Amino acid sequence: MKIKTILTPVTCALLISFSAHAANADNYKNVINRTGAPQYMKDYDYDDHQHFNPFFDLGAWHGHLLPDGPNTMGGFPGVALLTEEYINFMASNFDRLTVWQDGKKVDFTLEAYSIPGALVQKLTAKRCASRNDSALRHAAHVTTGNQNHQQ
């Protein structure tokens, strides 16, 4: 009986904290600029600082960026590796989503943003009524959802 008395408030507190985190995350969209597509292994700015701010989470040794435009959308650019105290970029993109319909490349519109704990991009196409939502969470977990509608 004592265990039930203790577990009930703990369970309620956990549920409230999880729902509060999700509601608050949208209040912090793009607080840190996570966009970019590195062109060099060590991509520094004019002052020898990192040019980009990759998303690293939960102690990961690799990070990613959000697409910075049409040439990088459909993937999470800039696989960044922590090598000792430095960041080295492996590639602009490892893979990217490309959709073809009736022999023509489908043009998507991009909505990309970062929130605490995730990079999110939403690709929408009018011609094929398709939408792809991708989220990179905790540096190695990608969730993807597709919606296709016949016209």
mmCIF file of C-alpha atoms in Angstrom:
data_model
loop_
_atom_site.group_PDB
_atom_site.id
_atom_site.type_symbol
_atom_site.label_atom_id
_atom_site.label_comp_id
_atom_site.label_asym_id
_atom_site.label_seq_id
_atom_site.Cartn_x
_atom_site.Cartn_y
_atom_site.Cartn_z
ATOM 1 C CA MET A 1 0.000 0.000 0.000
ATOM 2 C CA LYS A 2 2.866 2.366 0.822
ATOM 3 C CA ILE A 3 4.433 1.772 -2.616
ATOM 4 C CA LYS A 4 1.224 2.862 -4.384
ATOM 5 C CA THR A 5 1.133 6.008 -2.266
ATOM 6 C CA ILE A 6 4.683 6.905 -3.307
ATOM 7 C CA LEU A 7 4.405 5.902 -6.973
ATOM 8 C CA THR A 8 1.244 7.883 -7.712
ATOM 9 C CA PRO A 9 2.775 11.354 -7.099
ATOM 10 C CA VAL A 10 6.007 10.346 -8.847
ATOM 11 C CA THR A 11 4.087 9.140 -11.906
ATOM 12 C CA CYS A 12 2.014 12.335 -12.010
ATOM 13 C CA ALA A 13 5.138 14.485 -11.733
ATOM 14 C CA LEU A 14 6.837 12.627 -14.588
ATOM 15 C CA LEU A 15 3.805 12.927 -16.862
ATOM 16 C CA ILE A 16 3.507 16.648 -16.181
ATOM 17 C CA SER A 17 7.215 17.250 -16.811
ATOM 18 C CA PHE A 18 7.134 15.364 -20.137
ATOM 19 C CA SER A 19 4.118 17.304 -21.378
ATOM 20 C CA ALA A 20 5.602 20.605 -20.184
ATOM 21 C CA HIS A 21 8.860 19.927 -22.055
ATOM 22 C CA ALA A 22 7.033 19.337 -25.342
ATOM 23 C CA ALA A 23 4.948 22.482 -24.924
ATOM 24 C CA ASN A 24 7.968 24.618 -24.015
ATOM 25 C CA ALA A 25 10.266 23.367 -26.790
ATOM 26 C CA ASP A 26 8.341 25.290 -29.464
ATOM 27 C CA ASN A 27 9.005 28.508 -27.537
ATOM 28 C CA TYR A 28 12.717 28.078 -28.294
ATOM 29 C CA LYS A 29 12.697 27.553 -32.072
ATOM 30 C CA ASN A 30 15.963 28.565 -33.733
ATOM 31 C CA VAL A 31 17.470 30.135 -30.617
ATOM 32 C CA ILE A 32 20.800 28.780 -31.897
ATOM 33 C CA ASN A 33 21.497 28.923 -35.628
ATOM 34 C CA ARG A 34 21.987 25.270 -36.615
ATOM 35 C CA THR A 35 21.878 25.747 -40.418
ATOM 36 C CA GLY A 36 24.706 25.248 -42.855
ATOM 37 C CA ALA A 37 26.493 23.028 -45.318
ATOM 38 C CA PRO A 38 30.227 22.742 -44.617
ATOM 39 C CA GLN A 39 32.516 22.631 -47.621
ATOM 40 C CA TYR A 40 35.754 21.759 -45.832
ATOM 41 C CA MET A 41 36.871 19.299 -43.183
ATOM 42 C CA LYS A 42 37.736 22.216 -40.897
ATOM 43 C CA ASP A 43 35.295 24.978 -41.834
ATOM 44 C CA TYR A 44 36.302 28.081 -39.857
ATOM 45 C CA ASP A 45 35.124 31.673 -40.110
ATOM 46 C CA TYR A 46 37.304 34.781 -40.548
ATOM 47 C CA ASP A 47 38.303 34.678 -36.862
ATOM 48 C CA ASP A 48 39.316 30.971 -36.792
ATOM 49 C CA HIS A 49 36.141 29.896 -34.979
ATOM 50 C CA GLN A 50 33.808 27.163 -36.135
ATOM 51 C CA HIS A 51 31.646 28.500 -38.936
ATOM 52 C CA PHE A 52 28.673 26.326 -37.931
ATOM 53 C CA ASN A 53 26.932 25.182 -34.745
ATOM 54 C CA PRO A 54 26.136 21.476 -35.203
ATOM 55 C CA PHE A 55 23.554 19.776 -33.023
ATOM 56 C CA PHE A 56 25.195 17.396 -30.538
ATOM 57 C CA ASP A 57 23.089 15.782 -27.855
ATOM 58 C CA LEU A 58 23.392 13.373 -24.958
ATOM 59 C CA GLY A 59 27.179 13.113 -25.138
ATOM 60 C CA ALA A 60 27.313 12.119 -28.801
ATOM 61 C CA TRP A 61 30.608 12.332 -30.670
ATOM 62 C CA HIS A 62 28.917 13.319 -33.927
ATOM 63 C CA GLY A 63 26.514 16.129 -34.792
ATOM 64 C CA HIS A 64 24.404 17.428 -37.640
ATOM 65 C CA LEU A 65 23.101 20.676 -39.121
ATOM 66 C CA LEU A 66 19.850 21.835 -40.680
ATOM 67 C CA PRO A 67 19.671 22.416 -44.438
ATOM 68 C CA ASP A 68 20.495 25.991 -45.430
ATOM 69 C CA GLY A 69 18.495 25.990 -48.674
ATOM 70 C CA PRO A 70 17.286 23.977 -51.664
ATOM 71 C CA ASN A 71 20.685 22.413 -52.390
ATOM 72 C CA THR A 72 20.886 20.732 -48.985
ATOM 73 C CA MET A 73 17.241 20.045 -48.100
ATOM 74 C CA GLY A 74 16.119 16.466 -47.688
ATOM 75 C CA GLY A 75 19.040 15.536 -45.450
ATOM 76 C CA PHE A 76 20.841 16.659 -42.329
ATOM 77 C CA PRO A 77 24.099 18.215 -43.582
ATOM 78 C CA GLY A 78 27.481 18.450 -42.004
ATOM 79 C CA VAL A 79 28.171 15.269 -40.201
ATOM 80 C CA ALA A 80 30.521 16.727 -37.609
ATOM 81 C CA LEU A 81 32.877 14.585 -35.559
ATOM 82 C CA LEU A 82 34.450 15.552 -32.263
ATOM 83 C CA THR A 83 38.118 14.683 -32.573
ATOM 84 C CA GLU A 84 39.797 15.550 -29.286
ATOM 85 C CA GLU A 85 38.821 19.203 -28.771
ATOM 86 C CA TYR A 86 38.204 20.024 -32.448
ATOM 87 C CA ILE A 87 35.253 19.550 -34.762
ATOM 88 C CA ASN A 88 35.893 18.038 -38.194
ATOM 89 C CA PHE A 89 33.208 17.799 -40.845
ATOM 90 C CA MET A 90 33.008 14.577 -42.851
ATOM 91 C CA ALA A 91 30.770 15.727 -45.702
ATOM 92 C CA SER A 92 28.201 18.272 -46.732
ATOM 93 C CA ASN A 93 25.628 15.444 -46.816
ATOM 94 C CA PHE A 94 25.752 11.674 -46.486
ATOM 95 C CA ASP A 95 22.316 11.176 -47.973
ATOM 96 C CA ARG A 96 19.357 13.271 -49.086
ATOM 97 C CA LEU A 97 15.780 12.534 -50.012
ATOM 98 C CA THR A 98 14.964 13.008 -53.703
ATOM 99 C CA VAL A 99 11.531 12.193 -55.106
ATOM 100 C CA TRP A 100 10.733 11.662 -58.781
ATOM 101 C CA GLN A 101 7.230 11.500 -60.247
ATOM 102 C CA ASP A 102 6.508 10.750 -63.909
ATOM 103 C CA GLY A 103 10.197 11.187 -64.757
ATOM 104 C CA LYS A 104 10.441 14.660 -63.185
ATOM 105 C CA LYS A 105 12.085 15.669 -59.945
ATOM 106 C CA VAL A 106 9.507 16.834 -57.404
ATOM 107 C CA ASP A 107 10.149 20.338 -56.066
ATOM 108 C CA PHE A 108 9.661 20.627 -52.329
ATOM 109 C CA THR A 109 9.239 23.662 -50.131
ATOM 110 C CA LEU A 110 11.338 23.505 -46.989
ATOM 111 C CA GLU A 111 10.506 24.383 -43.415
ATOM 112 C CA ALA A 112 13.467 23.688 -41.127
ATOM 113 C CA TYR A 113 14.010 24.648 -37.515
ATOM 114 C CA SER A 114 15.751 23.563 -34.351
ATOM 115 C CA ILE A 115 14.210 23.128 -30.929
ATOM 116 C CA PRO A 116 15.868 21.918 -27.734
ATOM 117 C CA GLY A 117 16.733 18.274 -28.324
ATOM 118 C CA ALA A 118 15.877 18.081 -32.044
ATOM 119 C CA LEU A 119 16.450 19.286 -35.596
ATOM 120 C CA VAL A 120 13.237 19.299 -37.648
ATOM 121 C CA GLN A 121 12.602 19.695 -41.362
ATOM 122 C CA LYS A 122 9.317 19.502 -43.213
ATOM 123 C CA LEU A 123 9.230 19.069 -46.984
ATOM 124 C CA THR A 124 5.975 19.758 -48.810
ATOM 125 C CA ALA A 125 5.225 19.354 -52.524
ATOM 126 C CA LYS A 126 2.093 20.649 -54.220
ATOM 127 C CA ARG A 127 2.426 18.732 -57.489
ATOM 128 C CA CYS A 128 2.301 15.277 -55.914
ATOM 129 C CA ALA A 129 0.514 16.307 -52.706
ATOM 130 C CA SER A 130 3.301 14.733 -50.678
ATOM 131 C CA ARG A 131 4.723 15.777 -47.352
ATOM 132 C CA ASN A 132 7.774 14.417 -45.542
ATOM 133 C CA ASP A 133 8.445 15.322 -41.918
ATOM 134 C CA SER A 134 11.876 14.381 -40.569
ATOM 135 C CA ALA A 135 13.245 14.999 -37.123
ATOM 136 C CA LEU A 136 16.732 14.242 -35.876
ATOM 137 C CA ARG A 137 16.546 13.668 -32.141
ATOM 138 C CA HIS A 138 19.308 12.840 -29.700
ATOM 139 C CA ALA A 139 21.983 12.974 -32.426
ATOM 140 C CA ALA A 140 21.367 9.516 -33.857
ATOM 141 C CA HIS A 141 17.636 8.841 -33.921
ATOM 142 C CA VAL A 142 15.809 9.933 -37.072
ATOM 143 C CA THR A 143 12.028 9.828 -37.176
ATOM 144 C CA THR A 144 10.305 10.228 -40.516
ATOM 145 C CA GLY A 145 6.675 10.438 -41.514
ATOM 146 C CA ASN A 146 5.236 10.551 -45.016
ATOM 147 C CA GLN A 147 1.804 11.594 -46.194
ATOM 148 C CA ASN A 148 0.768 10.945 -49.778
ATOM 149 C CA HIS A 149 -2.544 11.992 -51.270
ATOM 150 C CA GLN A 150 -3.897 11.181 -54.716
ATOM 151 C CA GLN A 151 -5.021 14.191 -56.721
#
